[in-house]
Structure formats: C-alpha cells, structure tokens
mmCIF file of C-alpha atoms in Angstrom:
data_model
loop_
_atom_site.group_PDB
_atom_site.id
_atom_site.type_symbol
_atom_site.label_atom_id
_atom_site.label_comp_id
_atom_site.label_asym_id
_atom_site.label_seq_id
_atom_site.Cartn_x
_atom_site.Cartn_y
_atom_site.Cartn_z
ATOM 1 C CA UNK J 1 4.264 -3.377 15.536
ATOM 2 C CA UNK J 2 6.416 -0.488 16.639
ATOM 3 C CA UNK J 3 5.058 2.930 17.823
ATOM 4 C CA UNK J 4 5.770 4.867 14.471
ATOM 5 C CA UNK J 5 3.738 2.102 12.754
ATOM 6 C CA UNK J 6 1.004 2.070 14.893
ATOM 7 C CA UNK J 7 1.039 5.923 14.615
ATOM 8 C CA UNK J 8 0.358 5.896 10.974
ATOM 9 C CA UNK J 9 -2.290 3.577 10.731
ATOM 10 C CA UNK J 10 -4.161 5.357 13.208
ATOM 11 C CA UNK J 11 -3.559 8.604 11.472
ATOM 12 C CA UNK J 12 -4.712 6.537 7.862
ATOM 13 C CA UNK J 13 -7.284 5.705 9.599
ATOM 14 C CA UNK J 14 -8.515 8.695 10.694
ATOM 15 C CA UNK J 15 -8.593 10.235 7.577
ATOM 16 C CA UNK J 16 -9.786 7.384 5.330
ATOM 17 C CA UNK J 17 -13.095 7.402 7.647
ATOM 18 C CA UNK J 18 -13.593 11.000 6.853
ATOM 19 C CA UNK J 19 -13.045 10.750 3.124
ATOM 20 C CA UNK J 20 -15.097 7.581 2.633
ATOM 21 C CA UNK J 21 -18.170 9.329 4.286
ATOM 22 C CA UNK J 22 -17.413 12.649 1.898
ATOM 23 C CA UNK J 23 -16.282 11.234 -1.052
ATOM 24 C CA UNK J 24 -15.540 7.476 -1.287
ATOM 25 C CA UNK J 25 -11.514 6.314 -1.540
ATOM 26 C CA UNK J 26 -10.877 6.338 1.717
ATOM 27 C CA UNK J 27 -9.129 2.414 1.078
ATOM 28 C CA UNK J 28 -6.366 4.084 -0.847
ATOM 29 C CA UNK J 29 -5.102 5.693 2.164
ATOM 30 C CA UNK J 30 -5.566 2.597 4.492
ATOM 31 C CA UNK J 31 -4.548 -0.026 2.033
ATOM 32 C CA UNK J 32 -1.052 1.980 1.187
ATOM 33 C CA UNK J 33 -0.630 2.565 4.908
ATOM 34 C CA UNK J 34 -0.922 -1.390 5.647
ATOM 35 C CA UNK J 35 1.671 -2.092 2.863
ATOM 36 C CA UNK J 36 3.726 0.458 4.344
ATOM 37 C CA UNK J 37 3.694 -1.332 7.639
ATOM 38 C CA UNK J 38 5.217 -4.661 6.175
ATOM 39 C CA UNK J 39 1.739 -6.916 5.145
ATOM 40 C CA UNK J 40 1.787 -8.886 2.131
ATOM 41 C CA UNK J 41 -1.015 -7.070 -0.401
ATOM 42 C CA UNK J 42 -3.882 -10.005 -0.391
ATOM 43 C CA UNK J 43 -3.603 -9.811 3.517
ATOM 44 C CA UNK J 44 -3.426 -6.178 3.135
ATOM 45 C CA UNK J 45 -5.996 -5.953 1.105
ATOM 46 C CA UNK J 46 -8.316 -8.083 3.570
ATOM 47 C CA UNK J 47 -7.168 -6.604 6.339
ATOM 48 C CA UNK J 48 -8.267 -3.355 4.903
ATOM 49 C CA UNK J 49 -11.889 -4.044 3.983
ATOM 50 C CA UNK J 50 -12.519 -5.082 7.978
ATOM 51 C CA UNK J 51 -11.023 -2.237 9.212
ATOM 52 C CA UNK J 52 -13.308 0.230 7.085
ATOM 53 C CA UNK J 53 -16.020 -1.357 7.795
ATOM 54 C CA UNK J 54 -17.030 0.747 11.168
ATOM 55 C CA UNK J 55 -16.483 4.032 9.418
ATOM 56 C CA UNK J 56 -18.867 3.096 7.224
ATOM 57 C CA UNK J 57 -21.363 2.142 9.960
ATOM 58 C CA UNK J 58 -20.500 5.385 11.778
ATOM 59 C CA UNK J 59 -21.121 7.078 8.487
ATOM 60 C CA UNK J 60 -24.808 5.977 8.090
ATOM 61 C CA UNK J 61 -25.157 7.071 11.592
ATOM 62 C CA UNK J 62 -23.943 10.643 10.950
ATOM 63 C CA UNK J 63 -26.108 10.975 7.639
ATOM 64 C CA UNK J 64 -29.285 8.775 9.375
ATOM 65 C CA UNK J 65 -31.762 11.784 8.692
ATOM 66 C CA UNK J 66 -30.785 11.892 5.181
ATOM 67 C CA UNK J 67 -32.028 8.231 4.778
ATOM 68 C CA UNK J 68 -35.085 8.053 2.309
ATOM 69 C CA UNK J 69 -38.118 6.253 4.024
ATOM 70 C CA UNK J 70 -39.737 3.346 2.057
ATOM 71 C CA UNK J 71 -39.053 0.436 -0.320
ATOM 72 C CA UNK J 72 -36.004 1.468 -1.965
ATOM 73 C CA UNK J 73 -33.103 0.422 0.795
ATOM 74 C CA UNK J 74 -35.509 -2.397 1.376
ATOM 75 C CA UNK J 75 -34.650 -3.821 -2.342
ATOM 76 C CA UNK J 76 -31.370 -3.166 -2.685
ATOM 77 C CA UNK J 77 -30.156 -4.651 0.636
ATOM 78 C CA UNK J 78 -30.439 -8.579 -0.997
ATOM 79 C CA UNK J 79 -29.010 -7.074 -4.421
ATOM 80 C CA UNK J 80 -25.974 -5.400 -1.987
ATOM 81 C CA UNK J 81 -25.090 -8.575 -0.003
ATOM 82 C CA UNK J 82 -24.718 -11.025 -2.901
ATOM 83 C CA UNK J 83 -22.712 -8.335 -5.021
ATOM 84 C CA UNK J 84 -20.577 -8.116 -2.272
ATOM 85 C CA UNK J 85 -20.313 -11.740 -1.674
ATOM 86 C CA UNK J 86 -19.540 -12.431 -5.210
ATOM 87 C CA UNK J 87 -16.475 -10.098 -5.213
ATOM 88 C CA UNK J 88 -15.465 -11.125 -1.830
ATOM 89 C CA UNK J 89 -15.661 -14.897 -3.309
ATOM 90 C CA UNK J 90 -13.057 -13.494 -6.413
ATOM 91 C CA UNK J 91 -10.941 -12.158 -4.426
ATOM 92 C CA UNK J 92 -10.183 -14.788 -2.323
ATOM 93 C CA UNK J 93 -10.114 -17.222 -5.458
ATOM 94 C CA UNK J 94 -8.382 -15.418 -8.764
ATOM 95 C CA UNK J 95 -5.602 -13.952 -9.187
ATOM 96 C CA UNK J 96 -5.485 -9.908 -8.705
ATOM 97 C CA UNK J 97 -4.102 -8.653 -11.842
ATOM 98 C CA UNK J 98 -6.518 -8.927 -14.552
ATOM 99 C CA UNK J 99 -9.131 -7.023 -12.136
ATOM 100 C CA UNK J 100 -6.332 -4.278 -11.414
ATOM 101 C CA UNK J 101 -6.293 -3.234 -15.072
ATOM 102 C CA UNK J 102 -9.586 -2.874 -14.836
ATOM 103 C CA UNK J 103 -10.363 -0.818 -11.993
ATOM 104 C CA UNK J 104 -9.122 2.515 -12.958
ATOM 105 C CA UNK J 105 -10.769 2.914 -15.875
ATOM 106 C CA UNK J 106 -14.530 1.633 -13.958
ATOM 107 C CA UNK J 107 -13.367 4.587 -11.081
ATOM 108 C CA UNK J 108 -11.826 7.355 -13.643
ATOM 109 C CA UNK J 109 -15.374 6.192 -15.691
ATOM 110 C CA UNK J 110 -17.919 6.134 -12.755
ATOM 111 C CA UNK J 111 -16.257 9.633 -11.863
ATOM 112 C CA UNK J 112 -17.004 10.950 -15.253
ATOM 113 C CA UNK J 113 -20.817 10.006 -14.752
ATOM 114 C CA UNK J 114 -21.126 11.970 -12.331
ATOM 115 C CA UNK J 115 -18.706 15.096 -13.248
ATOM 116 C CA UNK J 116 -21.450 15.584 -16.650
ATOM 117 C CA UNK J 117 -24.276 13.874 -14.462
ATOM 118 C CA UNK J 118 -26.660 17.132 -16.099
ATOM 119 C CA UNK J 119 -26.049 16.595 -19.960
ATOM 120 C CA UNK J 120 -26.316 13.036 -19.627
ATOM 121 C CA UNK J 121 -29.616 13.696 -17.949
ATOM 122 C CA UNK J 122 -30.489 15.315 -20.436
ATOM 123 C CA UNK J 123 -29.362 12.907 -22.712
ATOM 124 C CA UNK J 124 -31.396 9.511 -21.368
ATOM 125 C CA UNK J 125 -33.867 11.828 -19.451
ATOM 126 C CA UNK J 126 -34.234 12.394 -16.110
ATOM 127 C CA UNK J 127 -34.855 10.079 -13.321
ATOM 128 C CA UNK J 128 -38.745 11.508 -12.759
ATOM 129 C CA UNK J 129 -39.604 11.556 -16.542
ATOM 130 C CA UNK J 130 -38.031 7.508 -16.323
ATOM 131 C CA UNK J 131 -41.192 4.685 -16.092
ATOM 132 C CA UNK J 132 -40.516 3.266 -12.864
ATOM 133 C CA UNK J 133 -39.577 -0.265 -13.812
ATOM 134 C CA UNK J 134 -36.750 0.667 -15.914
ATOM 135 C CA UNK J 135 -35.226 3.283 -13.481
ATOM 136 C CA UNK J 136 -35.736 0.405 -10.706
ATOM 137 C CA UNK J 137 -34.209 -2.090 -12.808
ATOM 138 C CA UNK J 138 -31.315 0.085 -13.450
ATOM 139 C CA UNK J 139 -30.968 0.784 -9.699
ATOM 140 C CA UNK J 140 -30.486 -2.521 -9.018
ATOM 141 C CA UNK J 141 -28.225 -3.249 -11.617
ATOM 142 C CA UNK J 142 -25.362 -0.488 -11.195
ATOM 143 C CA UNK J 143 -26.021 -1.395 -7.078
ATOM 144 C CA UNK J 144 -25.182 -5.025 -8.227
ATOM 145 C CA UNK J 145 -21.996 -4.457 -10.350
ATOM 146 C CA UNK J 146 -20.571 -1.966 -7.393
ATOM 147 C CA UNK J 147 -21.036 -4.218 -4.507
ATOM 148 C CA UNK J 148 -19.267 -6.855 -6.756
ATOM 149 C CA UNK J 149 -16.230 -4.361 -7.128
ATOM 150 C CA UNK J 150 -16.761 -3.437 -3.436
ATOM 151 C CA UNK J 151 -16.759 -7.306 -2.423
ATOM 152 C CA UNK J 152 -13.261 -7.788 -4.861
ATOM 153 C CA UNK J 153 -11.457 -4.305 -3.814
ATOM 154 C CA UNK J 154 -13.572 -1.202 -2.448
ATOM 155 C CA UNK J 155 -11.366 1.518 -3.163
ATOM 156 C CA UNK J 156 -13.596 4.177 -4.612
ATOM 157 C CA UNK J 157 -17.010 2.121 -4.436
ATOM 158 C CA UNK J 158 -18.575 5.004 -2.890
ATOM 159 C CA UNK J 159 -17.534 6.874 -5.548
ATOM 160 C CA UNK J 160 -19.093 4.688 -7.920
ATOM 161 C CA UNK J 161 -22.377 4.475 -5.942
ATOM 162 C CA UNK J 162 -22.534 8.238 -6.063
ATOM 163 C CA UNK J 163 -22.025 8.377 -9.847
ATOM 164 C CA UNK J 164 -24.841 6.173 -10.472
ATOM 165 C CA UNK J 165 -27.286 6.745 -7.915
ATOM 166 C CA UNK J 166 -27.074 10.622 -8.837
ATOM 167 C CA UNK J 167 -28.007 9.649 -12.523
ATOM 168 C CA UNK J 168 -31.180 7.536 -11.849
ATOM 169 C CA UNK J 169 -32.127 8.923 -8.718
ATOM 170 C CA UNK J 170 -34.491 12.255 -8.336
ATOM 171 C CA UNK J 171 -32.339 13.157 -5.015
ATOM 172 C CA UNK J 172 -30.312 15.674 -3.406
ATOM 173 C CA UNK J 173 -26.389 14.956 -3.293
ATOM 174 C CA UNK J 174 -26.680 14.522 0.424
ATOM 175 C CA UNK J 175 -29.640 12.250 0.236
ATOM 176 C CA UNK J 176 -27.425 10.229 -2.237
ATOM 177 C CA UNK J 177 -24.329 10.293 0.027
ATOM 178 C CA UNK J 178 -26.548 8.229 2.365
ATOM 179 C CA UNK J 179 -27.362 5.946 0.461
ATOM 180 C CA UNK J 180 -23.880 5.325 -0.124
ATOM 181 C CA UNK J 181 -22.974 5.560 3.156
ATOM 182 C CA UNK J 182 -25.797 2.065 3.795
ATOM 183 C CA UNK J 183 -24.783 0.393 0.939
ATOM 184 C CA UNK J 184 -21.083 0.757 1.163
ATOM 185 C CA UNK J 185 -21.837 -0.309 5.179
ATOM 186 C CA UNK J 186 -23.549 -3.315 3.946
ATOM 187 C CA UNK J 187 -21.021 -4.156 1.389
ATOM 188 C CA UNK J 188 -18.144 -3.946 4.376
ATOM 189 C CA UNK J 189 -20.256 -6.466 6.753
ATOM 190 C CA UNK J 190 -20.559 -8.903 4.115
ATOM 191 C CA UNK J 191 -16.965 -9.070 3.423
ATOM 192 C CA UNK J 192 -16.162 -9.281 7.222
ATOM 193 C CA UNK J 193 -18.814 -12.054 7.599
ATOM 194 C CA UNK J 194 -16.549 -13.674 4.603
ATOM 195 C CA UNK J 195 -12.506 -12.350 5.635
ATOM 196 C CA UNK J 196 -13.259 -12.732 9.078
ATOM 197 C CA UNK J 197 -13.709 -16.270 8.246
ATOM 198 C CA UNK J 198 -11.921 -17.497 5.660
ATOM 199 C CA UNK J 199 -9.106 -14.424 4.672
ATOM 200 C CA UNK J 200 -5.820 -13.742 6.049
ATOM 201 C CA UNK J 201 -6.713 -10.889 8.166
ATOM 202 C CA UNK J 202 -4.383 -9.415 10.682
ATOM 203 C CA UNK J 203 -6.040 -8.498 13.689
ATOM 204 C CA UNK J 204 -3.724 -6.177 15.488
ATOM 205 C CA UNK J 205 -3.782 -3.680 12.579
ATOM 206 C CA UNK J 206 -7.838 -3.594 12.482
ATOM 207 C CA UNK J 207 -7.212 -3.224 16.328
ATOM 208 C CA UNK J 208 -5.689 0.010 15.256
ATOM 209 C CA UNK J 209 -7.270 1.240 12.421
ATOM 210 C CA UNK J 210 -11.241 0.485 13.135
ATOM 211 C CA UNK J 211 -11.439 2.996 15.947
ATOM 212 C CA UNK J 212 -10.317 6.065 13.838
ATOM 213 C CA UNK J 213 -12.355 5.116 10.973
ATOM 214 C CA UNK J 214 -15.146 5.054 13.484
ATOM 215 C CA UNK J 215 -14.370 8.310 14.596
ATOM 216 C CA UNK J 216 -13.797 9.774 10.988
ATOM 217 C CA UNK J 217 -16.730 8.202 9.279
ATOM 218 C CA UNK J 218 -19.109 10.213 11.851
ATOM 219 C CA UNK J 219 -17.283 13.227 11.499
ATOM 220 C CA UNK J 220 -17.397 13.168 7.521
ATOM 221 C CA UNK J 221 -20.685 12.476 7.599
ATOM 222 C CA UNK J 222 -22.025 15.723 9.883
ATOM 223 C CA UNK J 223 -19.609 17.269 7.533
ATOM 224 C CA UNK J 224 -21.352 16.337 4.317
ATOM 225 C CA UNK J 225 -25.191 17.439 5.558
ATOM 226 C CA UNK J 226 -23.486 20.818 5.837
ATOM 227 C CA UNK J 227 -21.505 21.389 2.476
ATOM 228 C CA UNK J 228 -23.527 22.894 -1.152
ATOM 229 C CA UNK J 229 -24.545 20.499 -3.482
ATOM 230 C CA UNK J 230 -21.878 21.635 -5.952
ATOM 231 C CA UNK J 231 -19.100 21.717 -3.719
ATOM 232 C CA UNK J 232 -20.038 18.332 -2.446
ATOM 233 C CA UNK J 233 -20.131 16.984 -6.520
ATOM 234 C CA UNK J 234 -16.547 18.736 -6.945
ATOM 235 C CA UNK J 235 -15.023 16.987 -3.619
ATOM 236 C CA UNK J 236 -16.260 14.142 -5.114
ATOM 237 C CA UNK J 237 -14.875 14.774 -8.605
ATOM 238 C CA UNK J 238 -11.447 15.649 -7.667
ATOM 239 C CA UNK J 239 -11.330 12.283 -5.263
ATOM 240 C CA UNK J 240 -12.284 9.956 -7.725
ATOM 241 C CA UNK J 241 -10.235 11.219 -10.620
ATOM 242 C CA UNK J 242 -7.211 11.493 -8.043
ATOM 243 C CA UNK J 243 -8.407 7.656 -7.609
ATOM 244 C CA UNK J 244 -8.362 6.564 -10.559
ATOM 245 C CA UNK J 245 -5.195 7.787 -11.869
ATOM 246 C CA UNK J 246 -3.470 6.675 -9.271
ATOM 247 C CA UNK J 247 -4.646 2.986 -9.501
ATOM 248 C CA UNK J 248 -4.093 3.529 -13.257
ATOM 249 C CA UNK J 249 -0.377 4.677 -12.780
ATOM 250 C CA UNK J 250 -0.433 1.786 -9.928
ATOM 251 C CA UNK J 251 -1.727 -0.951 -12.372
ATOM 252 C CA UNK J 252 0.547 0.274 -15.363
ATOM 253 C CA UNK J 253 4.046 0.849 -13.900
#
C-alpha cells in the first residue's frame, strides 16, 4: 500500500468515526475508500466492519454519561449479539444483491421515522402513555432487525437505531445517541469475533483505519452532548437521506 493510499484511508477514517458517533453512515465513507484502494467488495466490506468497530467503542466512551442506568441495555445486549450474528452469518453465506435492493429503502425509511418522529407520536401515542410490555417488546424487536442489518452491512445502522429508539423511547436525542453508540459497539464486536475468524479481512488496512476511527468516534461523541436537540435530529436527517439515496442510486445503476 503506497503513501497516497494509506493517506486516504486514514483521512476516511477519521471522518467516518466522527459521523458514526453524530449521525450513523460513517461505513459509506470507509467502505468507498477501501474499494478505492484496490480490495475486492466482500473483503471490503469485512474489512470495513473491523475497522469501525473502535470508533464505535470510543464513541460510547465519549457519550458514557448519557448512558441510562438500569435494565434496559441489560436486555437488549443478548437481542444485539444474535442480530448481529445472524447478519454476519448472511453475509458471509448469500449472495449480496438481493439485500442491496433492499437497503436503501430500510435507510431512506428508518430516516423518515425519525424526520416525522412527532406526528407519528402522535399517531401510535407516545412512548410514556405505551403499557410497558408492548413498548419493551417493540424495543427489542426494531433492536433485533437492526443488528441483523448491522451484522449483513452497517452502513447507516446507527441511523436506524436512532429512528426507532426515538419513537418508543421517552428520551432526549443525546440519551438516544448513546444508546446507539452501545449497541452499534456491540454489533461491531460481534462481527469481529465472526470476520476476524472466518472473513477475508485485510489486516494492513484496519492497521490504518482503526486508529482514526478511534480518534473520531470520541471526538463526535463530545461533539454530540453539546449540539440542540433539533439540530442534532436534522444532522441526522440530512445523513441518512444522503445515505440512502446514494445506496439507492448505488443498487440501481
């Protein structure tokens, strides 16, 4: 790997730290930046959920105090790891192309969720005026179907955990945002346990790119603590339909 190579995939990953620990998406400026560099896509692909992986747990770190205290995490961290191994498991067994046409309509949808998150709380009620089963029961469900699409891809899965947590949880943005930050953390672990093992990965470009994701998942996540709620929803907005148009134009052309 030449100098101008390594270059960019330090730079990619450098900013894909900081925009998964704002927004989510930060893979679709990693997993372009690993094609770029001459991998094949599945070892690309592979390749790409290791490297994440520490901005994520650098994330959680920066957003710690945001953490809610009780049950909650404790529930959702068995629900996490087999979603994740599921999707991991599909990815290294199907073929990729059936999933791809599906993708950017679950990101362009899971953005929508969240871009009219108030009339459709208004529409199935809000979280606190939910009985408890149900709005457990639908935790664990959308947790479940986004660690599966985090396990197969992750490109946007915090976006998607955003979305959804925001509709059936009574909890600030930020407070949401670290939640997402654990879950997408746990989601990248389980897929290294599983890559590291049994995918293609290529080692000398996670040499390169898991240091600045390290250092650009903390600094997104101080950075999120300090921005408005509503500026935080619009980041998150604009990311995810960015996302999902481009993996639509992606999947289509």
């Amino acid at each position: 790997m030449d100098l101008a190579n390594a270059a960019l995939l330090l730079a990619a990953g450098l900013a894909a730290g900081t925009v998964n620990a704002v927004a989510g998406g930060g893979s679709l400026i990693t997993f372009p930046a690993l094609l770029a560099v001459g991998l094949p896509p599945v070892p690309a692909n592979v390749t790409n959920s290791v490297s994440v992986f520490p901005g994520y747990g650098a994330a959680v770190a920066g957003s710690w105090m945001d953490l809610p205290r009780g049950r909650l995490l404790v529930t959702l961290v068995p629900t996490t790891i087999v979603g994740a191994l599921v999707g991991a498991g599909l990815l290294l067994v199907t073929p990729p192309r059936a999933f791809e046409v599906v993708v950017p309509f679950l990101v362009l949808g899971a953005t929508a969720l969240l871009a009219f998150q108030d009339p459709l709380r208004r529409l199935v009620g809000h979280p606190r005026d939910v009985p408890t089963r149900r709005r457990g029961l639908t935790i664990q469900v959308v947790v479940a179907l986004a660690s599966v699409y985090g396990g197969y891809f992750g490109a946007a899965v915090g976006v998607m955990l955003v979305a959804a947590l925001a509709l059936v949880l009574d909890a600030t943005l930020a407070r949401v945002s670290a939640i997402k930050n654990l879950l997408s953390a746990i989601i990248g672990l389980t897929t290294v346990a599983v890559f590291a093992l049994a995918g293609p990965v290529n080692w000398a470009g996670v040499a390169l790119l898991a240091p600045a994701t390290l250092v650009g998942g903390y600094a997104g996540a101080r950075l999120v603590r300090r921005l408005p709620s509503k500026l935080l929803k619009a980041i998150i907005v604009v990311f995810g339909t960015t996302i999902g148009l481009y993996l639509l134009w992606r999947a289509l052309r």
